[in-house]
Tab-separated table of C-alpha atoms and ligand atoms in Angstrom:
chain	number	residue	atom	x	y	z
A	1	MET	CA	286.531	-31.395	-27.432
A	2	ASP	CA	283.187	-30.256	-28.876
A	3	TYR	CA	281.989	-26.678	-29.105
A	4	LEU	CA	278.759	-25.067	-30.295
A	5	GLN	CA	278.413	-22.568	-33.131
A	6	ILE	CA	275.264	-20.461	-32.895
A	7	GLN	CA	274.039	-17.779	-35.305
A	8	GLY	CA	272.156	-15.122	-33.381
A	9	HIS	CA	269.426	-12.619	-34.097
A	10	THR	CA	266.967	-15.405	-34.485
A	11	THR	CA	263.266	-16.004	-33.878
A	12	LEU	CA	261.999	-19.363	-32.686
A	13	HIS	CA	259.011	-21.143	-34.220
A	14	GLY	CA	257.195	-24.264	-33.077
A	15	SER	CA	257.185	-26.473	-30.043
A	16	ILE	CA	259.630	-28.366	-27.932
A	17	ALA	CA	259.155	-31.537	-25.872
A	18	VAL	CA	260.740	-31.281	-22.434
A	19	SER	CA	262.717	-34.309	-21.237
A	20	GLY	CA	262.489	-36.068	-17.898
A	21	SER	CA	264.187	-34.408	-14.937
A	22	LYS	CA	267.880	-35.145	-14.431
A	23	ASN	CA	267.743	-34.065	-10.788
A	24	ALA	CA	264.721	-36.283	-10.120
A	25	ALA	CA	266.178	-39.277	-11.981
A	26	LEU	CA	269.501	-39.228	-10.085
A	27	PRO	CA	268.097	-39.904	-6.576
A	28	LEU	CA	265.585	-42.359	-8.056
A	29	ILE	CA	268.430	-44.333	-9.626
A	30	ALA	CA	270.265	-44.331	-6.267
A	31	MET	CA	267.013	-45.470	-4.649
A	32	THR	CA	267.090	-48.698	-6.694
A	33	LEU	CA	269.813	-49.803	-4.245
A	34	LEU	CA	266.974	-50.318	-1.743
A	35	SER	CA	265.015	-52.703	-3.959
A	36	GLN	CA	264.940	-56.470	-3.981
A	37	THR	CA	263.186	-56.430	-7.337
A	38	LYS	CA	264.244	-55.132	-10.737
A	39	VAL	CA	263.199	-51.469	-11.097
A	40	CYS	CA	262.081	-49.861	-14.343
A	41	LEU	CA	262.204	-46.057	-14.737
A	42	GLY	CA	260.638	-44.306	-17.753
A	43	ASN	CA	261.018	-40.746	-19.098
A	44	VAL	CA	264.711	-40.714	-18.118
A	45	PRO	CA	266.751	-38.006	-19.864
A	46	ASP	CA	269.570	-39.261	-22.072
A	47	VAL	CA	272.297	-37.073	-20.547
A	48	VAL	CA	275.823	-37.710	-19.333
A	49	ASP	CA	275.090	-37.393	-15.574
A	50	ILE	CA	272.578	-40.250	-15.775
A	51	LYS	CA	275.108	-42.464	-17.550
A	52	THR	CA	277.706	-41.580	-14.922
A	53	LEU	CA	275.485	-42.768	-12.075
A	54	LEU	CA	274.583	-45.936	-13.975
A	55	LYS	CA	278.286	-46.615	-14.435
A	56	LEU	CA	278.795	-46.183	-10.697
A	57	LEU	CA	276.023	-48.717	-9.968
A	58	GLN	CA	277.471	-51.107	-12.548
A	59	ASN	CA	280.865	-50.857	-10.857
A	60	LEU	CA	279.158	-51.931	-7.628
A	61	GLY	CA	277.781	-54.985	-9.425
A	62	ALA	CA	274.305	-53.831	-10.503
A	63	THR	CA	272.855	-54.731	-13.891
A	64	CYS	CA	271.636	-51.647	-15.785
A	65	HIS	CA	270.004	-51.369	-19.166
A	66	PHE	CA	269.280	-47.929	-20.693
A	67	ASP	CA	267.366	-47.690	-23.945
A	68	ASP	CA	264.964	-45.099	-25.368
A	69	HIS	CA	264.527	-43.197	-22.073
A	70	ARG	CA	263.826	-46.363	-20.096
A	71	ILE	CA	266.215	-47.773	-17.552
A	72	THR	CA	266.017	-51.178	-15.948
A	73	ILE	CA	268.193	-51.640	-12.869
A	74	ASP	CA	268.761	-54.791	-10.850
A	75	THR	CA	270.795	-54.289	-7.679
A	76	CYS	CA	270.050	-57.682	-6.101
A	77	CYS	CA	273.550	-59.064	-6.572
A	78	LEU	CA	275.761	-56.154	-5.582
A	79	THR	CA	279.373	-57.195	-5.052
A	80	ASP	CA	280.930	-53.964	-3.838
A	81	THR	CA	280.058	-50.987	-1.618
A	82	LYS	CA	282.839	-48.609	-2.596
A	83	ALA	CA	282.088	-45.627	-4.842
A	84	ASN	CA	285.425	-44.740	-6.376
A	85	TYR	CA	286.969	-41.296	-6.819
A	86	ASP	CA	287.212	-41.748	-10.613
A	87	ILE	CA	283.438	-41.499	-10.933
A	88	VAL	CA	282.510	-39.348	-7.942
A	89	LYS	CA	284.936	-36.579	-8.987
A	90	THR	CA	283.043	-36.214	-12.275
A	91	MET	CA	279.633	-35.845	-10.611
A	92	ARG	CA	278.900	-34.613	-7.082
A	93	ALA	CA	275.444	-36.217	-7.103
A	94	SER	CA	277.241	-39.584	-6.733
A	95	ILE	CA	277.022	-38.854	-3.003
A	96	LEU	CA	273.399	-40.005	-3.341
A	97	VAL	CA	274.552	-43.634	-3.032
A	98	LEU	CA	275.890	-43.019	0.497
A	99	GLY	CA	272.579	-43.270	2.369
A	100	PRO	CA	271.205	-46.283	0.431
A	101	LEU	CA	274.454	-48.306	0.552
A	102	LEU	CA	274.944	-47.708	4.264
A	103	THR	CA	271.389	-48.496	5.278
A	104	ARG	CA	271.301	-51.685	3.197
A	105	PHE	CA	274.771	-53.135	3.816
A	106	GLY	CA	275.825	-51.523	7.115
A	107	HIS	CA	279.021	-50.197	5.599
A	108	CYS	CA	280.258	-48.326	2.536
A	109	GLU	CA	282.970	-46.063	1.251
A	110	VAL	CA	282.192	-43.098	-0.961
A	111	SER	CA	284.820	-40.749	-2.301
A	112	LEU	CA	284.533	-37.126	-1.198
A	113	PRO	CA	283.338	-35.177	-4.255
A	114	GLY	CA	286.035	-32.467	-4.189
A	115	GLY	CA	285.800	-28.931	-5.593
A	116	CYS	CA	283.003	-27.407	-7.621
A	117	ALA	CA	282.715	-24.380	-9.926
A	118	ILE	CA	279.627	-22.928	-8.222
A	119	GLY	CA	280.715	-23.090	-4.577
A	120	GLN	CA	282.243	-25.234	-1.861
A	121	ARG	CA	279.268	-27.555	-1.599
A	122	PRO	CA	280.178	-29.474	1.559
A	123	ILE	CA	278.370	-32.671	2.581
A	124	ASP	CA	278.674	-32.118	6.339
A	125	LEU	CA	274.893	-32.120	6.827
A	126	HIS	CA	274.557	-35.555	5.162
A	127	LEU	CA	277.279	-36.960	7.424
A	128	LYS	CA	275.993	-35.370	10.630
A	129	ALA	CA	272.518	-36.805	10.011
A	130	LEU	CA	273.862	-40.303	9.326
A	131	GLU	CA	275.897	-40.137	12.547
A	132	LYS	CA	272.738	-39.206	14.419
A	133	MET	CA	271.221	-42.379	12.941
A	134	GLY	CA	273.989	-44.449	14.521
A	135	ALA	CA	276.658	-44.492	11.811
A	136	THR	CA	280.332	-44.187	12.594
A	137	ILE	CA	281.886	-41.960	9.978
A	138	SER	CA	285.525	-41.256	9.279
A	139	ILE	CA	287.371	-39.669	6.396
A	140	LYS	CA	290.236	-41.840	5.158
A	141	SER	CA	292.381	-41.021	2.140
A	142	GLY	CA	289.681	-38.805	0.637
A	143	TYR	CA	286.883	-41.315	1.223
A	144	VAL	CA	283.888	-41.158	3.544
A	145	VAL	CA	284.040	-44.489	5.371
A	146	ALA	CA	280.685	-45.205	6.981
A	147	GLU	CA	279.846	-48.102	9.299
A	148	ALA	CA	276.607	-49.186	10.945
A	149	ALA	CA	277.089	-52.916	11.403
A	150	ASN	CA	273.667	-53.445	12.990
A	151	GLY	CA	271.897	-51.076	10.641
A	152	LEU	CA	270.842	-47.463	11.032
A	153	VAL	CA	268.304	-46.415	13.636
A	154	GLY	CA	265.587	-43.801	13.313
A	155	ALA	CA	266.479	-40.377	14.700
A	156	ALA	CA	265.279	-36.779	14.845
A	157	ILE	CA	267.235	-34.940	12.164
A	158	ILE	CA	267.227	-31.158	12.028
A	159	PHE	CA	268.949	-29.698	8.985
A	160	ASP	CA	270.628	-26.349	9.770
A	161	LYS	CA	270.261	-25.509	6.099
A	162	ILE	CA	267.873	-26.883	3.501
A	163	THR	CA	269.719	-29.411	1.380
A	164	VAL	CA	268.216	-31.216	-1.616
A	165	THR	CA	270.546	-34.205	-1.986
A	166	GLY	CA	271.019	-34.213	1.810
A	167	THR	CA	267.274	-34.694	2.297
A	168	ALA	CA	267.182	-37.373	-0.423
A	169	ASN	CA	270.106	-39.231	1.148
A	170	ILE	CA	268.565	-39.252	4.623
A	171	VAL	CA	265.092	-40.210	3.369
A	172	MET	CA	266.651	-43.217	1.608
A	173	ALA	CA	268.764	-44.087	4.654
A	174	ALA	CA	265.695	-43.824	6.890
A	175	ALA	CA	263.644	-46.038	4.564
A	176	LEU	CA	265.503	-49.185	5.711
A	177	ALA	CA	266.413	-47.960	9.216
A	178	ARG	CA	265.031	-49.460	12.427
A	179	GLY	CA	262.314	-47.180	13.790
A	180	THR	CA	261.114	-43.739	12.855
A	181	THR	CA	263.142	-40.828	11.494
A	182	THR	CA	261.907	-37.265	11.416
A	183	ILE	CA	263.486	-34.591	9.231
A	184	THR	CA	262.947	-30.960	10.161
A	185	ASN	CA	263.766	-28.337	7.503
A	186	ALA	CA	263.527	-30.924	4.716
A	187	ALA	CA	263.846	-29.819	1.094
A	188	ARG	CA	260.474	-29.520	-0.678
A	189	GLU	CA	261.756	-29.643	-4.260
A	190	PRO	CA	259.492	-31.664	-6.620
A	191	GLU	CA	262.435	-34.047	-7.156
A	192	VAL	CA	262.491	-34.865	-3.413
A	193	VAL	CA	258.709	-35.178	-3.405
A	194	GLN	CA	258.806	-37.754	-6.207
A	195	LEU	CA	261.435	-39.780	-4.361
A	196	CYS	CA	259.254	-39.815	-1.226
A	197	GLU	CA	256.160	-40.746	-3.227
A	198	ILE	CA	257.831	-43.713	-4.931
A	199	LEU	CA	259.238	-44.961	-1.624
A	200	HIS	CA	255.814	-44.566	-0.035
A	201	GLN	CA	254.187	-46.519	-2.883
A	202	SER	CA	256.846	-49.198	-2.395
A	203	GLY	CA	255.914	-49.833	1.234
A	204	VAL	CA	257.802	-47.222	3.291
A	205	ILE	CA	255.333	-45.147	5.276
A	206	ILE	CA	256.261	-41.485	4.870
A	207	GLU	CA	254.200	-38.682	6.341
A	208	GLY	CA	254.412	-34.999	5.425
A	209	ILE	CA	255.476	-35.507	1.805
A	210	GLY	CA	255.920	-32.092	0.172
A	211	SER	CA	256.321	-30.346	3.513
A	212	ALA	CA	259.422	-29.250	5.435
A	213	TYR	CA	258.761	-31.875	8.134
A	214	LEU	CA	259.006	-35.514	7.075
A	215	THR	CA	258.380	-38.637	9.140
A	216	ILE	CA	259.768	-41.869	7.724
A	217	HIS	CA	258.951	-45.251	9.244
A	218	GLY	CA	261.850	-47.550	8.398
A	219	THR	CA	261.511	-51.206	7.403
A	220	ASP	CA	264.383	-52.458	9.606
A	221	ARG	CA	266.464	-53.543	6.608
A	222	ALA	CA	263.645	-55.315	4.770
A	223	LEU	CA	264.353	-54.541	1.105
A	224	LEU	CA	261.626	-52.851	-0.913
A	225	ASP	CA	259.547	-53.995	-3.804
A	226	ILE	CA	259.979	-51.042	-6.171
A	227	ARG	CA	258.397	-51.531	-9.589
A	228	SER	CA	258.031	-49.186	-12.531
A	229	PHE	CA	257.351	-45.455	-12.770
A	230	ASP	CA	258.028	-42.390	-14.940
A	231	VAL	CA	260.358	-39.552	-13.931
A	232	ILE	CA	258.739	-36.104	-13.649
A	233	PRO	CA	259.426	-33.514	-16.396
A	234	ASP	CA	262.548	-31.374	-16.035
A	235	ARG	CA	261.421	-28.001	-14.654
A	236	ILE	CA	264.853	-26.459	-15.216
A	237	GLU	CA	265.080	-27.564	-18.839
A	238	ALA	CA	261.527	-26.233	-19.311
A	239	GLY	CA	262.470	-22.929	-17.659
A	240	THR	CA	265.535	-22.651	-19.876
A	241	TYR	CA	263.457	-23.043	-23.063
A	242	LEU	CA	260.885	-20.557	-21.748
A	243	CYS	CA	263.776	-18.112	-21.451
A	244	ALA	CA	264.800	-18.995	-25.025
A	245	GLY	CA	261.305	-18.042	-26.182
A	246	ALA	CA	261.419	-14.891	-24.044
A	247	ILE	CA	264.876	-13.627	-25.009
A	248	THR	CA	264.081	-13.977	-28.727
A	249	ASN	CA	260.577	-12.547	-28.134
A	250	SER	CA	259.043	-15.527	-29.931
A	251	THR	CA	255.903	-17.568	-29.564
A	252	LEU	CA	257.026	-20.965	-28.282
A	253	THR	CA	255.122	-23.989	-27.013
A	254	LEU	CA	256.525	-26.484	-24.502
A	255	THR	CA	255.035	-29.947	-24.095
A	256	ASN	CA	255.568	-32.617	-21.401
A	257	ILE	CA	255.751	-30.117	-18.556
A	258	GLU	CA	254.316	-29.857	-15.050
A	259	PRO	CA	253.230	-26.173	-14.848
A	260	LYS	CA	252.893	-26.331	-11.063
A	261	HIS	CA	256.638	-26.895	-10.741
A	262	LEU	CA	257.263	-23.780	-12.866
A	263	GLU	CA	255.075	-21.325	-10.946
A	264	THR	CA	257.803	-18.941	-9.743
A	265	VAL	CA	259.571	-18.977	-13.104
A	266	ILE	CA	256.325	-18.278	-14.997
A	267	ALA	CA	255.450	-15.502	-12.517
A	268	LYS	CA	258.783	-13.771	-13.233
A	269	LEU	CA	258.274	-14.082	-16.996
A	270	GLU	CA	254.784	-12.574	-16.667
A	271	GLU	CA	256.214	-9.770	-14.528
A	272	MET	CA	258.623	-9.066	-17.399
A	273	GLY	CA	255.663	-8.703	-19.767
A	274	PHE	CA	255.479	-12.125	-21.445
A	275	ARG	CA	252.051	-13.722	-21.741
A	276	CYS	CA	251.856	-17.399	-20.818
A	277	ASP	CA	248.975	-19.669	-21.820
A	278	ILE	CA	249.080	-22.636	-19.498
A	279	ALA	CA	247.338	-25.988	-19.901
A	280	GLN	CA	247.600	-29.250	-17.959
A	281	ASP	CA	250.887	-30.525	-19.416
A	282	HIS	CA	251.870	-27.895	-21.963
A	283	MET	CA	252.123	-24.118	-22.269
A	284	THR	CA	252.870	-21.340	-24.747
A	285	ILE	CA	254.892	-18.218	-24.106
A	286	HIS	CA	254.104	-15.130	-26.207
A	287	PRO	CA	256.265	-12.049	-26.943
A	288	ALA	CA	256.274	-9.015	-24.629
A	289	LYS	CA	255.517	-5.517	-25.975
A	290	THR	CA	258.299	-4.206	-23.732
A	291	ILE	CA	260.576	-6.480	-21.699
A	292	LYS	CA	260.494	-5.092	-18.155
A	293	PRO	CA	263.343	-5.374	-15.639
A	294	ILE	CA	262.906	-7.574	-12.557
A	295	THR	CA	264.315	-8.399	-9.144
A	296	ILE	CA	265.227	-11.989	-8.373
A	297	ILE	CA	266.371	-13.604	-5.139
A	298	THR	CA	267.239	-17.285	-5.403
A	299	GLN	CA	265.713	-19.507	-2.758
A	300	GLU	CA	264.864	-23.109	-2.048
A	301	TYR	CA	261.647	-24.441	-3.611
A	302	PRO	CA	259.026	-23.046	-3.887
A	303	GLY	CA	261.199	-19.917	-4.185
A	304	PHE	CA	262.993	-18.876	-7.340
A	305	PRO	CA	265.450	-21.681	-8.307
A	306	THR	CA	269.194	-21.040	-8.280
A	307	ASP	CA	269.310	-23.375	-11.296
A	308	MET	CA	267.429	-20.684	-13.319
A	309	GLN	CA	269.513	-17.716	-12.129
A	310	ALA	CA	272.046	-17.682	-14.984
A	311	GLN	CA	269.381	-18.042	-17.688
A	312	PHE	CA	267.362	-15.126	-16.258
A	313	MET	CA	270.522	-13.047	-16.127
A	314	ALA	CA	270.935	-13.569	-19.869
A	315	LEU	CA	267.283	-12.598	-20.354
A	316	CYS	CA	267.666	-9.460	-18.209
A	317	THR	CA	270.295	-8.140	-20.645
A	318	GLN	CA	267.381	-7.551	-23.043
A	319	ALA	CA	265.042	-5.870	-20.515
A	320	GLU	CA	264.436	-2.100	-20.689
A	321	GLY	CA	266.080	-0.927	-17.472
A	322	THR	CA	267.978	-2.293	-14.502
A	323	SER	CA	267.352	-5.726	-13.006
A	324	THR	CA	268.929	-7.154	-9.864
A	325	ILE	CA	269.677	-10.767	-9.085
A	326	GLU	CA	270.744	-11.945	-5.658
A	327	GLU	CA	272.229	-15.459	-5.374
A	328	ARG	CA	271.548	-16.859	-1.913
A	329	LEU	CA	272.362	-20.564	-2.324
A	330	PHE	CA	275.814	-20.855	-3.837
A	331	GLU	CA	278.637	-18.428	-3.095
A	332	ASN	CA	280.332	-18.665	-6.487
A	333	ARG	CA	277.478	-19.038	-8.932
A	334	PHE	CA	278.305	-15.970	-11.044
A	335	MET	CA	280.951	-17.478	-13.318
A	336	HIS	CA	278.747	-16.735	-16.342
A	337	VAL	CA	278.916	-12.981	-15.664
A	338	SER	CA	282.323	-12.414	-17.236
A	339	GLU	CA	281.339	-14.487	-20.285
A	340	LEU	CA	278.080	-12.540	-20.726
A	341	GLN	CA	280.131	-9.351	-20.422
A	342	ARG	CA	282.345	-10.595	-23.250
A	343	LEU	CA	279.193	-10.735	-25.398
A	344	GLY	CA	278.464	-7.099	-24.494
A	345	ALA	CA	276.212	-7.385	-21.429
A	346	ASP	CA	276.211	-4.535	-18.894
A	347	ILE	CA	276.457	-6.403	-15.573
A	348	LYS	CA	277.930	-5.193	-12.285
A	349	LEU	CA	278.737	-7.612	-9.504
A	350	SER	CA	278.759	-6.744	-5.839
A	351	GLY	CA	279.131	-9.664	-3.448
A	352	HIS	CA	276.200	-12.006	-3.978
A	353	SER	CA	274.257	-9.535	-6.144
A	354	ALA	CA	274.373	-8.674	-9.821
A	355	THR	CA	272.889	-5.568	-11.432
A	356	ILE	CA	272.034	-5.955	-15.100
A	357	THR	CA	271.216	-2.916	-17.210
A	358	GLY	CA	269.531	-3.413	-20.533
A	359	PRO	CA	268.782	-3.608	-23.281
A	360	SER	CA	272.295	-4.430	-24.464
A	361	LYS	CA	273.193	-5.056	-28.055
A	362	LEU	CA	275.099	-8.335	-27.757
A	363	SER	CA	277.597	-9.397	-30.380
A	364	GLY	CA	278.820	-12.919	-31.002
A	365	THR	CA	282.283	-14.042	-29.988
A	366	ASP	CA	284.058	-17.001	-28.349
A	367	VAL	CA	282.866	-17.793	-24.832
A	368	MET	CA	283.513	-20.561	-22.348
A	369	ALA	CA	280.987	-22.628	-20.440
A	370	THR	CA	281.823	-22.976	-16.732
A	371	ASP	CA	278.982	-25.075	-15.331
A	372	LEU	CA	275.755	-26.603	-16.529
A	373	ARG	CA	273.367	-23.666	-16.113
A	374	ALA	CA	276.018	-21.049	-16.956
A	375	SER	CA	276.374	-22.866	-20.278
A	376	SER	CA	272.692	-22.626	-21.048
A	377	ALA	CA	272.756	-18.897	-20.216
A	378	LEU	CA	275.436	-18.466	-22.888
A	379	VAL	CA	273.288	-20.351	-25.409
A	380	LEU	CA	270.408	-17.971	-24.637
A	381	ALA	CA	272.594	-14.897	-25.036
A	382	ALA	CA	273.947	-16.297	-28.316
A	383	LEU	CA	270.385	-16.516	-29.695
A	384	VAL	CA	270.111	-12.705	-29.639
A	385	ALA	CA	273.732	-11.764	-30.283
A	386	GLU	CA	274.665	-10.256	-33.633
A	387	GLY	CA	276.676	-12.781	-35.680
A	388	GLU	CA	278.178	-16.072	-34.542
A	389	THR	CA	278.893	-17.135	-30.967
A	390	ASP	CA	281.142	-20.132	-30.345
A	391	ILE	CA	280.595	-21.750	-26.952
A	392	HIS	CA	283.507	-23.868	-25.749
A	393	ARG	CA	283.649	-26.599	-23.066
A	394	ILE	CA	280.099	-27.712	-23.760
A	395	TYR	CA	280.647	-30.994	-21.930
A	396	HIS	CA	278.961	-29.091	-19.087
A	397	LEU	CA	275.806	-28.778	-21.203
A	398	ASP	CA	275.839	-32.430	-22.162
A	399	ARG	CA	275.646	-33.354	-18.478
A	400	GLY	CA	272.113	-32.058	-18.164
A	401	TYR	CA	270.466	-30.963	-21.424
A	402	GLU	CA	269.291	-33.713	-23.735
A	403	LYS	CA	269.871	-33.044	-27.453
A	404	LEU	CA	269.953	-29.287	-26.906
A	405	GLU	CA	271.125	-28.435	-30.398
A	406	LYS	CA	268.601	-30.766	-32.069
A	407	LYS	CA	265.765	-29.242	-30.057
A	408	LEU	CA	266.837	-25.709	-31.005
A	409	GLN	CA	267.449	-26.642	-34.659
A	410	ALA	CA	263.834	-27.859	-34.825
A	411	LEU	CA	262.762	-24.334	-33.785
A	412	GLY	CA	264.717	-22.772	-36.664
A	413	VAL	CA	267.962	-21.881	-34.862
A	414	PHE	CA	271.239	-22.240	-36.733
A	415	ILE	CA	273.220	-24.177	-34.155
A	416	GLN	CA	275.747	-26.894	-34.743
A	417	ARG	CA	278.332	-28.899	-32.846
A	418	ALA	CA	281.903	-28.731	-34.070
A	419	LYS	CA	285.280	-30.121	-32.941
A	420	GLU	CA	287.977	-27.825	-31.511
B	1	EPZ	C1	270.908	-29.837	-5.762
B	1	EPZ	O1	272.281	-29.808	-5.380
B	1	EPZ	C2	270.890	-29.898	-7.270
B	1	EPZ	N1	271.561	-31.092	-7.720
B	1	EPZ	C3	271.535	-28.643	-7.846
B	1	EPZ	O2	271.385	-28.679	-9.238
B	1	EPZ	C4	270.818	-27.404	-7.290
B	1	EPZ	O3	271.482	-26.249	-7.720
B	1	EPZ	C5	270.786	-27.445	-5.774
B	1	EPZ	O4	270.218	-28.691	-5.296
B	1	EPZ	C6	269.965	-26.328	-5.153
B	1	EPZ	O5	268.658	-26.365	-5.637
B	1	EPZ	C7	270.902	-32.231	-7.805
B	1	EPZ	O6	269.720	-32.311	-7.512
B	1	EPZ	C8	271.643	-33.415	-8.306
B	1	EPZ	P1	272.038	-28.469	-1.707
B	1	EPZ	P2	272.689	-30.116	-3.870
B	1	EPZ	O7	272.609	-29.529	-0.841
B	1	EPZ	O8	271.720	-31.046	-3.288
B	1	EPZ	C9	274.791	-26.099	1.369
B	1	EPZ	C10	272.093	-28.326	-11.494
B	1	EPZ	O9	272.531	-27.380	-12.182
B	1	EPZ	N2	275.096	-27.408	1.987
B	1	EPZ	O10	270.565	-28.272	-1.664
B	1	EPZ	O11	274.116	-30.472	-3.882
B	1	EPZ	C11	275.350	-25.985	-0.049
B	1	EPZ	O12	276.706	-25.663	-0.054
B	1	EPZ	C12	272.502	-28.445	-10.068
B	1	EPZ	O13	271.358	-29.212	-11.952
B	1	EPZ	C13	275.898	-27.449	3.104
B	1	EPZ	O14	276.387	-26.431	3.607
B	1	EPZ	O15	272.505	-28.709	-3.206
B	1	EPZ	C14	274.451	-24.931	-0.639
B	1	EPZ	O16	274.907	-23.664	-0.245
B	1	EPZ	C15	273.767	-27.895	-9.649
B	1	EPZ	N3	276.178	-28.672	3.653
B	1	EPZ	C16	273.094	-25.201	0.038
B	1	EPZ	O17	273.395	-25.970	1.206
B	1	EPZ	C17	275.666	-29.842	3.153
B	1	EPZ	O18	275.929	-30.907	3.710
B	1	EPZ	C18	272.113	-25.977	-0.828
B	1	EPZ	O19	272.773	-27.110	-1.398
B	1	EPZ	C19	274.836	-29.772	2.025
B	1	EPZ	C20	274.561	-28.541	1.466
């Protein structure tokens, strides 16, 4: 197993190019199941989760080619509609094939994803919505078995809770359904917006894109003609590197970004005292005279993203005073707290809230990554810790951060991958 060795007390210099968004690319790859033509996606991040979903599609009989951030996928000759446990257990986002497979073929089986480090993460809302669209759903031997022999029909879906992959799944299911589907309380994340835009450009009429109320006019099982497009930049990777600049109090430039998607993150950094110069597709963060404490409450987009909570917690350890972070989306997304404490952070947990008092003098030691964003928080803390920090179980990082150590090395960080 690989681990990362990082020498702390460092200052960053230079610029970093942000990769394409993992969480946008995943639903877009699932969407290719709706296409009668070969689809070409550009600006795809070269990370493990993307390869996992491609493997799933290949197992179903699709032809996939991934080279230099471009993927070509041909799903015309699919031979199977069963997404096996072996793959789904490694990546929950595999559930994104449920809606497309069911709406296209009228039946499918997708393994239930199982447990997760950050919370229970049920898929009940996906299933309830598909049932409302006419599907018969049963759980057999750990698999969701879904049937809609005559195709799905448009329905009025009201999500009790905002769900990102749930919205994506139902939008894709509705795209080939018979009649019109409305989704109330839809997710408004940029990744969902891009999915809707590409479907709309490919002939599915979708109204309300970017709002919480979507109307999707289905094609009654006519497959789509999806062509080529580029995936949007990864706002969470960008936010993570902004925190790297901030925690080391460096001047750092990010390129290939969409500043609009980063508004709440940038606002919090400015509140902490960092100056941000923002241009159309790049920005520079400058050091703060004093790093001020903040209050964060995670929310659905456009609120503060739960996927940036851990990284900001690391940053708050260097603020002058007490910050509070409330996690509202996932009940168990504080696994990084005990690892940050091992580095010397002063963090108190009470239910869904953490209180972080800084500035703390962190010192390097061995720590363990527990999920993707928790891992990146440990990398950030290691950048300011005295001495060497060894981060174990970095397979979590490899799922969602492309070439993290190469990008940081280019900024002057001593970071290297080693074998246990
Ligand atoms: C997406 O997960 C992201 N994953 C997550 O990114 C992100 O943390 C999350 O949205 C929230 O922004 C991808 O895009 C692939 P949800 P998703 O359904 O869609 C509850 C990362 O680090 N819920 O929006 O699975 C759920 O338990 C990751 O890149 C139900 O109760 O999240 C949670 O409390 C991890 N029933 C809340 O809704 C359901 O049927 C939001 O979850 C579905 C969800």
